[in-house]
Short mmCIF file of N, CA and C in Angstrom, two decimals:
data_model
loop_
_atom_site.label_atom_id
_atom_site.label_comp_id
_atom_site.label_asym_id
_atom_site.label_seq_id
_atom_site.Cartn_x
_atom_site.Cartn_y
_atom_site.Cartn_z
N MET A 6 15.83 -11.64 -0.73
CA MET A 6 14.79 -10.91 -0.02
C MET A 6 15.33 -9.58 0.51
N GLU A 7 16.62 -9.50 0.86
CA GLU A 7 17.19 -8.26 1.38
C GLU A 7 16.98 -7.10 0.42
N LYS A 8 17.19 -7.35 -0.87
CA LYS A 8 17.01 -6.29 -1.85
C LYS A 8 15.54 -5.84 -1.90
N GLN A 9 14.64 -6.80 -1.78
CA GLN A 9 13.20 -6.50 -1.75
C GLN A 9 12.89 -5.52 -0.62
N TRP A 10 13.44 -5.79 0.56
CA TRP A 10 13.15 -4.94 1.71
C TRP A 10 13.83 -3.59 1.61
N ASP A 11 14.97 -3.52 0.93
CA ASP A 11 15.63 -2.23 0.75
C ASP A 11 14.70 -1.24 0.08
N ARG A 12 13.85 -1.71 -0.81
CA ARG A 12 12.95 -0.80 -1.52
C ARG A 12 11.65 -0.55 -0.77
N LEU A 13 11.30 -1.40 0.19
CA LEU A 13 10.04 -1.24 0.91
C LEU A 13 10.19 -0.63 2.30
N VAL A 14 11.22 -1.01 3.03
CA VAL A 14 11.37 -0.58 4.42
C VAL A 14 11.37 0.93 4.52
N GLY A 15 10.57 1.42 5.46
CA GLY A 15 10.53 2.85 5.71
C GLY A 15 9.13 3.35 5.96
N VAL A 16 9.01 4.65 5.91
CA VAL A 16 7.75 5.33 6.16
C VAL A 16 7.30 6.00 4.87
N TRP A 17 6.06 5.76 4.50
CA TRP A 17 5.50 6.27 3.25
C TRP A 17 4.27 7.11 3.58
N THR A 18 4.03 8.17 2.82
CA THR A 18 2.85 8.99 3.01
C THR A 18 1.97 8.88 1.76
N LEU A 19 0.68 8.87 1.97
CA LEU A 19 -0.28 8.69 0.89
C LEU A 19 -0.45 9.98 0.11
N THR A 20 -0.35 9.91 -1.22
CA THR A 20 -0.54 11.10 -2.05
C THR A 20 -1.76 11.00 -2.95
N ASP A 21 -2.24 9.78 -3.24
CA ASP A 21 -3.40 9.64 -4.12
C ASP A 21 -4.00 8.25 -3.98
N VAL A 22 -5.31 8.18 -4.12
CA VAL A 22 -6.03 6.90 -4.21
C VAL A 22 -7.03 7.06 -5.34
N THR A 23 -6.94 6.19 -6.32
CA THR A 23 -7.86 6.27 -7.46
C THR A 23 -8.47 4.91 -7.76
N ASP A 24 -9.72 4.93 -8.17
CA ASP A 24 -10.36 3.77 -8.77
C ASP A 24 -10.22 3.98 -10.27
N VAL A 25 -9.61 3.02 -10.97
CA VAL A 25 -9.39 3.16 -12.40
C VAL A 25 -10.06 2.01 -13.15
N ASP A 26 -10.40 2.27 -14.40
CA ASP A 26 -11.01 1.23 -15.23
C ASP A 26 -9.90 0.37 -15.85
N GLY A 27 -10.29 -0.58 -16.67
CA GLY A 27 -9.33 -1.49 -17.29
C GLY A 27 -8.33 -0.82 -18.20
N GLU A 28 -8.65 0.38 -18.66
CA GLU A 28 -7.76 1.14 -19.54
C GLU A 28 -6.83 2.06 -18.75
N GLY A 29 -7.00 2.10 -17.41
CA GLY A 29 -6.18 2.96 -16.58
C GLY A 29 -6.73 4.36 -16.40
N ARG A 30 -7.97 4.61 -16.89
CA ARG A 30 -8.60 5.92 -16.71
C ARG A 30 -9.21 6.03 -15.32
N VAL A 31 -9.02 7.18 -14.68
CA VAL A 31 -9.54 7.40 -13.34
C VAL A 31 -11.06 7.49 -13.38
N ARG A 32 -11.73 6.65 -12.58
CA ARG A 32 -13.19 6.68 -12.45
C ARG A 32 -13.60 7.52 -11.25
N SER A 33 -12.83 7.44 -10.17
CA SER A 33 -13.16 8.22 -8.98
C SER A 33 -11.95 8.30 -8.06
N ARG A 34 -12.04 9.22 -7.09
CA ARG A 34 -11.04 9.36 -6.03
C ARG A 34 -11.80 9.18 -4.71
N PRO A 35 -11.88 7.92 -4.22
CA PRO A 35 -12.73 7.64 -3.05
C PRO A 35 -12.30 8.34 -1.77
N TYR A 36 -11.06 8.81 -1.69
CA TYR A 36 -10.59 9.55 -0.51
C TYR A 36 -10.40 11.03 -0.82
N GLY A 37 -10.99 11.51 -1.91
CA GLY A 37 -10.91 12.91 -2.27
C GLY A 37 -9.59 13.27 -2.94
N ASP A 38 -9.42 14.57 -3.17
CA ASP A 38 -8.24 15.07 -3.88
C ASP A 38 -6.99 15.18 -3.00
N ALA A 39 -7.16 15.13 -1.69
CA ALA A 39 -6.00 15.25 -0.78
C ALA A 39 -6.10 14.18 0.31
N PRO A 40 -5.93 12.90 -0.07
CA PRO A 40 -6.05 11.84 0.94
C PRO A 40 -4.92 11.92 1.97
N GLN A 41 -5.20 11.41 3.17
CA GLN A 41 -4.19 11.39 4.22
C GLN A 41 -3.98 9.96 4.68
N GLY A 42 -2.72 9.57 4.79
CA GLY A 42 -2.42 8.23 5.28
C GLY A 42 -0.93 8.02 5.42
N GLN A 43 -0.57 6.99 6.19
CA GLN A 43 0.82 6.58 6.32
C GLN A 43 0.90 5.07 6.29
N LEU A 44 2.00 4.59 5.73
CA LEU A 44 2.31 3.18 5.61
C LEU A 44 3.73 2.98 6.13
N ILE A 45 3.91 2.00 7.01
CA ILE A 45 5.22 1.74 7.59
C ILE A 45 5.58 0.27 7.38
N TYR A 46 6.77 0.04 6.84
CA TYR A 46 7.33 -1.31 6.73
C TYR A 46 8.59 -1.36 7.58
N THR A 47 8.74 -2.39 8.41
CA THR A 47 9.94 -2.55 9.21
C THR A 47 10.85 -3.62 8.62
N ARG A 48 12.11 -3.62 9.02
CA ARG A 48 13.08 -4.60 8.50
C ARG A 48 12.73 -6.03 8.87
N ASP A 49 11.98 -6.22 9.97
CA ASP A 49 11.63 -7.58 10.37
C ASP A 49 10.25 -8.01 9.87
N ALA A 50 9.83 -7.41 8.74
CA ALA A 50 8.62 -7.82 8.00
C ALA A 50 7.30 -7.56 8.73
N HIS A 51 7.24 -6.46 9.48
CA HIS A 51 5.98 -6.00 10.03
C HIS A 51 5.54 -4.77 9.24
N MET A 52 4.25 -4.48 9.31
CA MET A 52 3.73 -3.32 8.60
C MET A 52 2.55 -2.75 9.38
N ALA A 53 2.26 -1.48 9.12
CA ALA A 53 1.08 -0.81 9.66
C ALA A 53 0.64 0.24 8.64
N VAL A 54 -0.67 0.38 8.50
CA VAL A 54 -1.22 1.36 7.57
C VAL A 54 -2.42 2.05 8.21
N VAL A 55 -2.51 3.36 7.99
CA VAL A 55 -3.66 4.15 8.41
C VAL A 55 -4.01 5.09 7.27
N ILE A 56 -5.28 5.08 6.87
CA ILE A 56 -5.79 6.03 5.87
C ILE A 56 -7.02 6.68 6.48
N ALA A 57 -7.03 8.02 6.52
CA ALA A 57 -8.16 8.75 7.08
C ALA A 57 -9.36 8.64 6.16
N GLY A 58 -10.52 8.46 6.74
CA GLY A 58 -11.75 8.39 5.94
C GLY A 58 -12.12 9.77 5.45
N ARG A 59 -12.15 9.94 4.14
CA ARG A 59 -12.52 11.21 3.51
C ARG A 59 -13.34 10.88 2.28
N GLY A 60 -14.20 11.77 1.89
CA GLY A 60 -15.04 11.48 0.74
C GLY A 60 -15.95 10.31 1.07
N PRO A 61 -16.31 9.50 0.08
CA PRO A 61 -17.22 8.39 0.34
C PRO A 61 -16.55 7.20 1.04
N ALA A 62 -15.23 7.16 1.11
CA ALA A 62 -14.53 6.02 1.68
C ALA A 62 -14.39 6.15 3.20
N SER A 63 -14.39 5.01 3.89
CA SER A 63 -14.22 5.02 5.33
C SER A 63 -12.75 4.84 5.68
N ALA A 64 -12.42 5.07 6.94
CA ALA A 64 -11.04 4.95 7.39
C ALA A 64 -10.55 3.51 7.28
N VAL A 65 -9.25 3.38 7.05
CA VAL A 65 -8.58 2.08 6.99
C VAL A 65 -7.45 2.10 8.01
N ALA A 66 -7.37 1.07 8.84
CA ALA A 66 -6.27 0.96 9.79
C ALA A 66 -6.07 -0.50 10.13
N TYR A 67 -4.86 -0.99 9.87
CA TYR A 67 -4.52 -2.35 10.29
C TYR A 67 -3.01 -2.50 10.38
N ALA A 68 -2.59 -3.55 11.07
CA ALA A 68 -1.18 -3.86 11.23
C ALA A 68 -1.00 -5.37 11.24
N GLY A 69 0.19 -5.79 10.83
CA GLY A 69 0.46 -7.23 10.81
C GLY A 69 1.80 -7.53 10.18
N ARG A 70 1.88 -8.69 9.54
CA ARG A 70 3.10 -9.15 8.88
C ARG A 70 2.98 -8.89 7.39
N VAL A 71 4.13 -8.75 6.72
CA VAL A 71 4.14 -8.52 5.28
C VAL A 71 5.16 -9.43 4.63
N SER A 72 4.83 -9.89 3.44
CA SER A 72 5.81 -10.61 2.62
C SER A 72 5.73 -10.04 1.22
N ALA A 73 6.83 -10.09 0.52
CA ALA A 73 6.88 -9.55 -0.84
C ALA A 73 7.75 -10.44 -1.70
N GLU A 74 7.30 -10.63 -2.92
CA GLU A 74 8.07 -11.40 -3.88
C GLU A 74 7.80 -10.82 -5.26
N GLY A 75 8.86 -10.41 -5.92
CA GLY A 75 8.69 -9.80 -7.24
C GLY A 75 7.82 -8.57 -7.15
N ASP A 76 6.75 -8.52 -7.95
CA ASP A 76 5.86 -7.36 -7.93
C ASP A 76 4.59 -7.60 -7.12
N ARG A 77 4.64 -8.55 -6.19
CA ARG A 77 3.48 -8.87 -5.35
C ARG A 77 3.83 -8.70 -3.88
N GLU A 78 2.86 -8.22 -3.12
CA GLU A 78 3.03 -8.16 -1.67
C GLU A 78 1.79 -8.73 -1.02
N ARG A 79 1.98 -9.25 0.20
CA ARG A 79 0.88 -9.85 0.95
C ARG A 79 0.94 -9.36 2.38
N HIS A 80 -0.14 -8.77 2.84
CA HIS A 80 -0.26 -8.35 4.24
C HIS A 80 -1.13 -9.38 4.96
N VAL A 81 -0.69 -9.88 6.10
CA VAL A 81 -1.51 -10.72 6.95
C VAL A 81 -1.87 -9.87 8.16
N VAL A 82 -3.15 -9.52 8.26
CA VAL A 82 -3.63 -8.60 9.29
C VAL A 82 -3.68 -9.31 10.64
N HIS A 83 -3.08 -8.68 11.66
CA HIS A 83 -3.15 -9.22 13.01
C HIS A 83 -4.12 -8.41 13.87
N VAL A 84 -4.28 -7.12 13.57
CA VAL A 84 -5.23 -6.28 14.28
C VAL A 84 -5.65 -5.16 13.33
N GLY A 85 -6.93 -4.79 13.36
CA GLY A 85 -7.37 -3.73 12.48
C GLY A 85 -8.79 -3.28 12.76
N LEU A 86 -9.13 -2.13 12.21
CA LEU A 86 -10.50 -1.66 12.27
C LEU A 86 -11.35 -2.50 11.31
N PRO A 87 -12.63 -2.76 11.66
CA PRO A 87 -13.49 -3.49 10.72
C PRO A 87 -13.53 -2.75 9.38
N PRO A 88 -13.50 -3.45 8.29
CA PRO A 88 -13.68 -4.90 8.11
C PRO A 88 -12.37 -5.68 8.12
N PHE A 89 -11.28 -5.09 8.59
CA PHE A 89 -9.99 -5.76 8.58
C PHE A 89 -9.83 -6.54 9.87
N GLY A 90 -10.06 -7.85 9.80
CA GLY A 90 -10.03 -8.69 10.98
C GLY A 90 -8.76 -9.51 11.06
N GLU A 91 -8.59 -10.13 12.20
CA GLU A 91 -7.41 -10.95 12.48
C GLU A 91 -7.23 -12.04 11.42
N ASP A 92 -6.00 -12.20 10.98
CA ASP A 92 -5.57 -13.21 10.01
C ASP A 92 -6.17 -13.04 8.61
N GLN A 93 -6.76 -11.90 8.33
CA GLN A 93 -7.23 -11.61 6.98
C GLN A 93 -6.01 -11.30 6.11
N GLU A 94 -6.04 -11.73 4.87
CA GLU A 94 -4.94 -11.45 3.95
C GLU A 94 -5.34 -10.39 2.95
N ARG A 95 -4.41 -9.48 2.68
CA ARG A 95 -4.58 -8.42 1.69
C ARG A 95 -3.43 -8.56 0.70
N CYS A 96 -3.74 -8.75 -0.56
CA CYS A 96 -2.70 -8.94 -1.57
C CYS A 96 -2.75 -7.79 -2.57
N ALA A 97 -1.60 -7.41 -3.09
CA ALA A 97 -1.53 -6.31 -4.05
C ALA A 97 -0.38 -6.53 -5.01
N ARG A 98 -0.53 -5.95 -6.19
CA ARG A 98 0.55 -5.87 -7.17
C ARG A 98 1.27 -4.56 -6.92
N LEU A 99 2.59 -4.57 -6.95
CA LEU A 99 3.37 -3.37 -6.71
C LEU A 99 3.89 -2.80 -8.02
N ASP A 100 3.71 -1.52 -8.19
CA ASP A 100 4.26 -0.79 -9.33
C ASP A 100 5.20 0.24 -8.74
N GLU A 101 6.44 0.23 -9.17
CA GLU A 101 7.39 1.20 -8.66
C GLU A 101 7.58 2.33 -9.65
N ARG A 102 7.50 3.52 -9.13
CA ARG A 102 7.81 4.74 -9.87
C ARG A 102 8.88 5.43 -9.05
N PRO A 103 9.68 6.29 -9.63
CA PRO A 103 10.77 6.91 -8.85
C PRO A 103 10.27 7.54 -7.55
N GLY A 104 10.76 7.04 -6.41
CA GLY A 104 10.41 7.56 -5.10
C GLY A 104 9.02 7.21 -4.64
N GLN A 105 8.31 6.37 -5.40
CA GLN A 105 6.94 6.02 -5.06
C GLN A 105 6.73 4.52 -5.04
N LEU A 106 5.70 4.12 -4.32
CA LEU A 106 5.25 2.74 -4.29
C LEU A 106 3.76 2.79 -4.62
N VAL A 107 3.32 1.97 -5.57
CA VAL A 107 1.92 2.02 -6.01
C VAL A 107 1.31 0.62 -5.96
N PRO A 108 0.79 0.21 -4.79
CA PRO A 108 0.09 -1.06 -4.75
C PRO A 108 -1.30 -0.91 -5.39
N ALA A 109 -1.73 -1.92 -6.09
CA ALA A 109 -3.05 -1.92 -6.73
C ALA A 109 -3.75 -3.22 -6.37
N THR A 110 -5.07 -3.16 -6.24
CA THR A 110 -5.84 -4.33 -5.82
C THR A 110 -5.99 -5.38 -6.91
N ASP A 111 -5.62 -5.07 -8.11
CA ASP A 111 -5.75 -6.04 -9.18
C ASP A 111 -4.67 -5.81 -10.22
N ARG A 112 -4.65 -6.61 -11.25
CA ARG A 112 -3.60 -6.49 -12.26
C ARG A 112 -4.02 -5.53 -13.38
N PRO A 113 -3.07 -5.01 -14.12
CA PRO A 113 -3.39 -4.10 -15.23
C PRO A 113 -4.37 -4.72 -16.21
N GLY A 114 -5.18 -3.88 -16.82
CA GLY A 114 -6.16 -4.35 -17.80
C GLY A 114 -7.51 -4.66 -17.19
N ARG A 115 -7.63 -4.51 -15.86
CA ARG A 115 -8.91 -4.75 -15.17
C ARG A 115 -9.17 -3.59 -14.22
N PRO A 116 -10.43 -3.32 -13.89
CA PRO A 116 -10.71 -2.26 -12.91
C PRO A 116 -9.99 -2.56 -11.60
N ARG A 117 -9.48 -1.49 -10.96
CA ARG A 117 -8.71 -1.68 -9.74
C ARG A 117 -8.64 -0.38 -8.95
N THR A 118 -8.18 -0.49 -7.72
CA THR A 118 -7.90 0.67 -6.89
C THR A 118 -6.39 0.78 -6.76
N GLU A 119 -5.85 1.97 -7.04
CA GLU A 119 -4.42 2.22 -6.91
C GLU A 119 -4.17 3.23 -5.80
N LEU A 120 -3.19 2.94 -4.96
CA LEU A 120 -2.78 3.84 -3.89
C LEU A 120 -1.36 4.30 -4.20
N VAL A 121 -1.13 5.59 -4.20
CA VAL A 121 0.20 6.12 -4.50
C VAL A 121 0.82 6.59 -3.18
N TRP A 122 1.95 5.97 -2.83
CA TRP A 122 2.68 6.28 -1.60
C TRP A 122 4.01 6.92 -1.97
N GLN A 123 4.35 8.01 -1.31
CA GLN A 123 5.62 8.71 -1.51
C GLN A 123 6.52 8.43 -0.31
N ARG A 124 7.75 8.01 -0.57
CA ARG A 124 8.68 7.75 0.53
C ARG A 124 9.01 9.05 1.25
N LEU A 125 9.00 8.98 2.58
CA LEU A 125 9.43 10.13 3.37
C LEU A 125 10.95 10.16 3.38
N SER A 126 11.54 11.08 4.08
CA SER A 126 12.99 11.29 4.06
C SER A 126 13.77 10.04 4.47
N ASP A 127 15.04 10.01 4.11
CA ASP A 127 15.91 8.89 4.49
C ASP A 127 16.02 8.77 6.01
N ALA A 128 15.87 9.88 6.74
CA ALA A 128 15.91 9.82 8.21
C ALA A 128 14.76 8.97 8.72
N ALA A 129 13.59 9.09 8.11
CA ALA A 129 12.44 8.28 8.51
C ALA A 129 12.69 6.82 8.22
N VAL A 130 13.40 6.51 7.14
CA VAL A 130 13.72 5.12 6.80
C VAL A 130 14.61 4.51 7.88
N ALA A 131 15.60 5.26 8.37
CA ALA A 131 16.50 4.76 9.39
C ALA A 131 15.72 4.44 10.67
N VAL A 132 14.75 5.26 11.04
CA VAL A 132 13.95 5.04 12.24
C VAL A 132 13.12 3.77 12.11
N ALA A 133 12.57 3.52 10.90
CA ALA A 133 11.71 2.36 10.70
C ALA A 133 12.50 1.06 10.76
N GLY A 134 13.79 1.11 10.55
CA GLY A 134 14.60 -0.11 10.54
C GLY A 134 14.87 -0.57 11.92
#
């Protein structure tokens, strides 16, 4: 699990959110062309995420516990803005690209929402630990 956290722990900034079809073609950008958000993972398996509501999508904000295994992650929400309620689970498939983390709401070959997160500086990673 330590190796898993080495790749996740830190502060990430949102660079893109796309709804894609089963072939991977972009259908829409629900948060517009310049989405704003941050994702934080701590060494003791806590997380927090905030995405500003832009375009047709509403704001997202929740915090809780996180677990990861292989290419899957699970967030257990402890507090959040509606519709993210206490003890709700959010699961995603993780795709790693150099310097990026790309959780998607479903598996390849099916329509899904992909969020592209860019790791902030190594100094930010040290603070999150």
